[in-house]
mmCIF file of C-alpha atoms in Angstrom:
data_model
loop_
_atom_site.group_PDB
_atom_site.id
_atom_site.type_symbol
_atom_site.label_atom_id
_atom_site.label_comp_id
_atom_site.label_asym_id
_atom_site.label_seq_id
_atom_site.Cartn_x
_atom_site.Cartn_y
_atom_site.Cartn_z
ATOM 1 C CA MET A 262 -0.037 -0.576 -0.258
ATOM 2 C CA LEU A 263 2.869 2.140 1.273
ATOM 3 C CA ALA A 264 4.628 1.488 -2.753
ATOM 4 C CA GLU A 265 1.609 2.261 -4.359
ATOM 5 C CA ARG A 266 0.860 5.589 -2.288
ATOM 6 C CA ALA A 267 4.354 6.612 -3.113
ATOM 7 C CA ARG A 268 4.568 5.785 -6.607
ATOM 8 C CA ILE A 269 0.758 7.908 -7.355
ATOM 9 C CA ALA A 270 2.370 10.459 -5.843
ATOM 10 C CA ARG A 271 5.843 10.755 -7.702
ATOM 11 C CA GLU A 272 3.541 10.615 -11.238
ATOM 12 C CA ILE A 273 1.868 13.392 -9.848
ATOM 13 C CA HIS A 274 4.638 15.715 -9.466
ATOM 14 C CA ASP A 275 5.840 14.359 -12.483
ATOM 15 C CA ASN A 276 3.567 14.402 -14.700
ATOM 16 C CA VAL A 277 0.702 16.705 -13.805
ATOM 17 C CA GLY A 278 3.135 19.597 -12.063
ATOM 18 C CA HIS A 279 5.049 19.322 -15.719
ATOM 19 C CA GLN A 280 1.918 20.331 -17.912
ATOM 20 C CA LEU A 281 0.890 22.841 -15.008
ATOM 21 C CA THR A 282 4.149 24.664 -15.045
ATOM 22 C CA ARG A 283 4.347 24.499 -18.556
ATOM 23 C CA ALA A 284 1.117 26.205 -19.181
ATOM 24 C CA SER A 285 1.156 28.613 -16.614
ATOM 25 C CA LEU A 286 4.962 29.519 -18.467
ATOM 26 C CA GLN A 287 3.234 29.540 -21.892
ATOM 27 C CA THR A 288 0.381 31.590 -20.281
ATOM 28 C CA GLU A 289 2.982 33.933 -18.832
ATOM 29 C CA ALA A 290 4.110 34.418 -22.210
ATOM 30 C CA LEU A 291 1.361 34.683 -23.838
ATOM 31 C CA ARG A 292 -0.095 38.108 -21.018
ATOM 32 C CA VAL A 293 3.851 38.958 -22.424
ATOM 33 C CA VAL A 294 2.971 39.507 -25.891
ATOM 34 C CA HIS A 295 -0.500 41.255 -25.927
ATOM 35 C CA ALA A 296 1.008 43.361 -23.249
ATOM 36 C CA ASN A 297 -0.336 46.329 -25.181
ATOM 37 C CA GLU A 298 -4.331 44.678 -24.870
ATOM 38 C CA PRO A 299 -5.188 45.749 -22.199
ATOM 39 C CA GLY A 300 -8.524 43.289 -21.752
ATOM 40 C CA VAL A 301 -6.359 40.192 -23.305
ATOM 41 C CA ALA A 302 -3.542 40.917 -20.921
ATOM 42 C CA ALA A 303 -5.701 40.300 -18.022
ATOM 43 C CA ASP A 304 -7.237 37.408 -19.493
ATOM 44 C CA PHE A 305 -4.283 35.052 -19.055
ATOM 45 C CA ALA A 306 -3.482 36.748 -15.873
ATOM 46 C CA ASP A 307 -6.557 35.599 -14.833
ATOM 47 C CA VAL A 308 -5.781 31.594 -16.960
ATOM 48 C CA LYS A 309 -2.196 32.096 -14.801
ATOM 49 C CA TYR A 310 -3.570 32.007 -11.236
ATOM 50 C CA THR A 311 -5.815 29.673 -11.717
ATOM 51 C CA VAL A 312 -3.384 26.994 -13.456
ATOM 52 C CA ASP A 313 -0.641 28.289 -10.866
ATOM 53 C CA GLU A 314 -3.471 27.719 -7.820
ATOM 54 C CA ALA A 315 -3.780 24.231 -9.289
ATOM 55 C CA LEU A 316 -0.226 23.608 -9.451
ATOM 56 C CA GLN A 317 -0.331 24.778 -5.546
ATOM 57 C CA LEU A 318 -3.028 21.910 -4.976
ATOM 58 C CA VAL A 319 -0.990 19.374 -6.896
ATOM 59 C CA ARG A 320 1.622 20.045 -4.677
ATOM 60 C CA ALA A 321 -0.259 19.542 -1.263
ATOM 61 C CA SER A 322 -1.556 16.205 -2.835
ATOM 62 C CA VAL A 323 1.778 14.628 -3.337
ATOM 63 C CA HIS A 324 3.084 16.479 0.433
ATOM 64 C CA ALA A 325 -0.690 14.435 1.407
ATOM 65 C CA LEU A 326 0.000 11.403 0.143
ATOM 66 C CA ASN A 327 4.072 11.079 1.560
ATOM 67 C CA ASP A 328 2.583 11.993 5.121
ATOM 68 C CA ASN A 329 2.650 7.771 5.209
ATOM 69 C CA ALA A 330 7.131 8.306 5.715
ATOM 70 C CA ALA A 331 7.832 9.818 9.639
ATOM 71 C CA ASN A 332 9.874 10.957 11.425
ATOM 72 C CA LEU A 333 11.379 8.136 12.966
ATOM 73 C CA SER A 334 13.912 9.670 14.920
ATOM 74 C CA VAL A 335 11.571 12.474 16.800
ATOM 75 C CA GLN A 336 8.592 9.760 17.276
ATOM 76 C CA LEU A 337 12.446 7.364 19.480
ATOM 77 C CA GLU A 338 13.728 10.906 20.880
ATOM 78 C CA ARG A 339 10.490 10.898 22.317
ATOM 79 C CA ILE A 340 10.234 8.042 23.279
ATOM 80 C CA VAL A 341 13.332 8.175 25.902
ATOM 81 C CA GLU A 342 12.252 11.614 26.489
ATOM 82 C CA GLY A 343 9.945 10.518 28.267
ATOM 83 C CA ALA A 344 10.996 7.375 29.975
ATOM 84 C CA ARG A 345 14.251 9.231 31.549
ATOM 85 C CA SER A 346 13.760 10.202 34.891
ATOM 86 C CA ASP A 347 16.399 11.575 38.006
ATOM 87 C CA SER A 348 15.740 7.947 40.140
ATOM 88 C CA GLY A 349 16.399 6.084 36.823
ATOM 89 C CA PRO A 350 18.764 4.211 34.521
ATOM 90 C CA GLN A 351 20.450 6.203 31.405
ATOM 91 C CA ILE A 352 19.155 6.110 28.638
ATOM 92 C CA GLU A 353 21.603 6.203 25.597
ATOM 93 C CA LEU A 354 20.020 6.892 22.267
ATOM 94 C CA GLU A 355 21.725 7.031 19.033
ATOM 95 C CA VAL A 356 19.430 6.920 15.787
ATOM 96 C CA LEU A 357 21.218 6.534 11.816
ATOM 97 C CA ALA A 358 17.670 6.980 10.644
ATOM 98 C CA GLU A 359 15.720 10.336 9.929
ATOM 99 C CA HIS A 360 12.367 8.482 8.586
ATOM 100 C CA ALA A 361 10.756 5.510 7.935
ATOM 101 C CA PRO A 362 6.907 4.491 6.820
ATOM 102 C CA ALA A 363 4.453 5.031 9.137
ATOM 103 C CA ASN A 364 3.835 1.168 10.002
ATOM 104 C CA VAL A 365 8.048 0.804 10.482
ATOM 105 C CA ALA A 366 8.011 3.869 12.699
ATOM 106 C CA ASN A 367 5.132 3.309 15.053
ATOM 107 C CA CYS A 368 6.087 -0.644 15.555
ATOM 108 C CA PHE A 369 9.692 0.009 16.541
ATOM 109 C CA ALA A 370 7.863 2.813 18.918
ATOM 110 C CA ALA A 371 6.148 0.054 20.289
ATOM 111 C CA VAL A 372 8.885 -2.225 20.410
ATOM 112 C CA LEU A 373 10.858 0.638 22.615
ATOM 113 C CA ARG A 374 8.601 0.997 24.582
ATOM 114 C CA GLU A 375 8.467 -2.220 25.606
ATOM 115 C CA ALA A 376 11.609 -2.551 25.521
ATOM 116 C CA LEU A 377 12.171 0.709 28.021
ATOM 117 C CA SER A 378 9.244 -1.355 30.746
ATOM 118 C CA ASN A 379 11.468 -4.095 30.791
ATOM 119 C CA ALA A 380 14.438 -3.000 31.178
ATOM 120 C CA MET A 381 12.709 -0.562 34.261
ATOM 121 C CA ARG A 382 10.646 -2.004 35.836
ATOM 122 C CA HIS A 383 12.232 -6.184 35.498
ATOM 123 C CA ALA A 384 16.030 -6.082 34.366
ATOM 124 C CA HIS A 385 16.802 -2.829 37.287
ATOM 125 C CA ALA A 386 18.885 -1.339 34.422
ATOM 126 C CA LYS A 387 21.640 1.252 35.349
ATOM 127 C CA THR A 388 22.024 2.207 31.268
ATOM 128 C CA ILE A 389 20.186 1.094 28.284
ATOM 129 C CA THR A 390 21.358 1.647 24.866
ATOM 130 C CA VAL A 391 19.165 2.469 22.064
ATOM 131 C CA TRP A 392 20.276 2.516 17.947
ATOM 132 C CA CYS A 393 18.105 2.612 15.525
ATOM 133 C CA MET A 394 19.637 2.414 12.006
ATOM 134 C CA GLU A 395 18.784 2.427 8.141
ATOM 135 C CA HIS A 396 20.483 -0.294 6.021
ATOM 136 C CA PRO A 397 20.329 0.010 2.341
ATOM 137 C CA SER A 398 17.531 -3.238 2.347
ATOM 138 C CA PHE A 399 15.669 -3.060 5.681
ATOM 139 C CA TYR A 400 15.932 -0.994 9.562
ATOM 140 C CA GLN A 401 16.708 -2.055 12.191
ATOM 141 C CA LEU A 402 16.931 -1.129 16.436
ATOM 142 C CA ILE A 403 18.620 -2.606 19.459
ATOM 143 C CA VAL A 404 18.164 -2.768 22.660
ATOM 144 C CA THR A 405 20.302 -2.969 25.977
ATOM 145 C CA ASP A 406 21.116 -2.832 29.199
ATOM 146 C CA ASP A 407 22.757 -4.325 31.664
ATOM 147 C CA GLY A 408 20.178 -5.360 34.117
ATOM 148 C CA ALA A 409 21.693 -7.541 36.653
ATOM 149 C CA ASP A 410 18.142 -8.851 37.430
ATOM 150 C CA ALA A 411 17.021 -9.829 33.643
ATOM 151 C CA THR A 412 15.073 -13.171 32.685
ATOM 152 C CA PRO A 413 14.068 -15.019 30.003
ATOM 153 C CA ALA A 414 11.212 -14.425 28.070
ATOM 154 C CA SER A 415 9.857 -18.357 29.312
ATOM 155 C CA SER A 416 10.023 -17.188 33.207
ATOM 156 C CA SER A 417 7.671 -17.277 35.641
ATOM 157 C CA ASN A 418 7.394 -13.629 34.908
ATOM 158 C CA VAL A 419 4.241 -13.955 32.285
ATOM 159 C CA ALA A 420 3.388 -10.209 33.052
ATOM 160 C CA GLU A 421 6.939 -10.054 30.505
ATOM 161 C CA GLY A 422 6.580 -12.655 28.953
ATOM 162 C CA MET A 423 3.075 -11.428 27.083
ATOM 163 C CA GLU A 424 5.002 -7.689 26.833
ATOM 164 C CA LEU A 425 7.568 -10.079 24.335
ATOM 165 C CA VAL A 426 5.818 -12.082 22.779
ATOM 166 C CA SER A 427 3.516 -8.291 22.025
ATOM 167 C CA MET A 428 6.892 -6.967 20.691
ATOM 168 C CA ARG A 429 7.310 -10.634 17.954
ATOM 169 C CA GLU A 430 4.092 -10.286 16.832
ATOM 170 C CA ARG A 431 4.542 -6.053 15.671
ATOM 171 C CA VAL A 432 7.589 -6.998 14.435
ATOM 172 C CA GLU A 433 6.268 -10.070 11.899
ATOM 173 C CA ALA A 434 4.012 -8.714 11.457
ATOM 174 C CA LEU A 435 5.915 -5.803 8.629
ATOM 175 C CA GLY A 436 7.663 -9.561 7.533
ATOM 176 C CA GLY A 437 10.406 -9.104 10.326
ATOM 177 C CA THR A 438 12.117 -10.370 12.493
ATOM 178 C CA PHE A 439 12.387 -10.264 15.963
ATOM 179 C CA THR A 440 14.655 -11.721 19.136
ATOM 180 C CA ALA A 441 15.366 -10.812 22.633
ATOM 181 C CA GLY A 442 17.417 -12.578 25.355
ATOM 182 C CA LEU A 443 20.450 -12.520 27.487
ATOM 183 C CA ARG A 444 23.456 -10.169 25.872
ATOM 184 C CA ALA A 445 26.492 -13.178 25.014
ATOM 185 C CA GLY A 446 29.059 -12.729 27.513
ATOM 186 C CA ALA A 447 27.927 -9.727 29.588
ATOM 187 C CA PRO A 448 25.322 -9.289 32.839
ATOM 188 C CA GLY A 449 21.939 -7.735 30.580
ATOM 189 C CA TRP A 450 19.279 -8.038 28.008
ATOM 190 C CA ARG A 451 18.870 -8.074 23.869
ATOM 191 C CA VAL A 452 15.557 -6.994 22.833
ATOM 192 C CA PHE A 453 16.830 -7.255 18.419
ATOM 193 C CA ALA A 454 14.040 -5.943 15.415
ATOM 194 C CA THR A 455 14.128 -5.808 12.033
ATOM 195 C CA VAL A 456 12.181 -4.604 9.723
ATOM 196 C CA PRO A 457 12.539 -4.978 5.733
ATOM 197 C CA LYS A 458 12.660 -2.170 3.403
ATOM 198 C CA GLN A 459 9.157 -2.419 0.571
ATOM 199 C CA GLN A 460 9.204 -2.893 -3.053
ATOM 200 C CA GLY A 461 8.636 0.700 -4.065
ATOM 201 C CA ASP A 462 9.747 2.680 0.165
ATOM 202 C CA ASP A 463 11.190 5.948 -0.200
ATOM 203 C CA ALA A 464 10.227 6.739 3.062
ATOM 204 C CA ARG A 465 12.932 10.108 2.563
#
């Protein structure tokens, strides 16, 4: 769906926008040619105004179609800022992906909320690190913490297990992969999610 809407937006911009721009220039040229004929020149000025107005509407429509590209970095930064507190863990965030399709941004935002909640409520982490990156063929989110009390999802902590299931379902619904578990060679927990780019995605 996103790819189809992006394709339509490009076609509108490239085809209709080009024709309207051409019509505007031709109308202005005719107005100049008939400058000594006030009535005719005024008519061409009116036509040019109408054409320019139509061009603005086309540009607005293209912008609306492209609103499916959400500002991923802003969403994640807001979540992290909302989770920070003087008595809570230090949260470090690095985002190397400015925009992403809205469904990807919403998925990563939900996963990050759950991951931060788990790290603060269950693992008692002192430091949480969040990385989000855009690669040529996929988007990636990694959340790690140093919580000494982190426990696997298969433990008796039912609430934590349900939260992990929710994160997994969100990511897999977009064709992505999700893993969560104890960090290798270090205390704490690691959440890892990737979502592939769909053909035609043009988030930027």
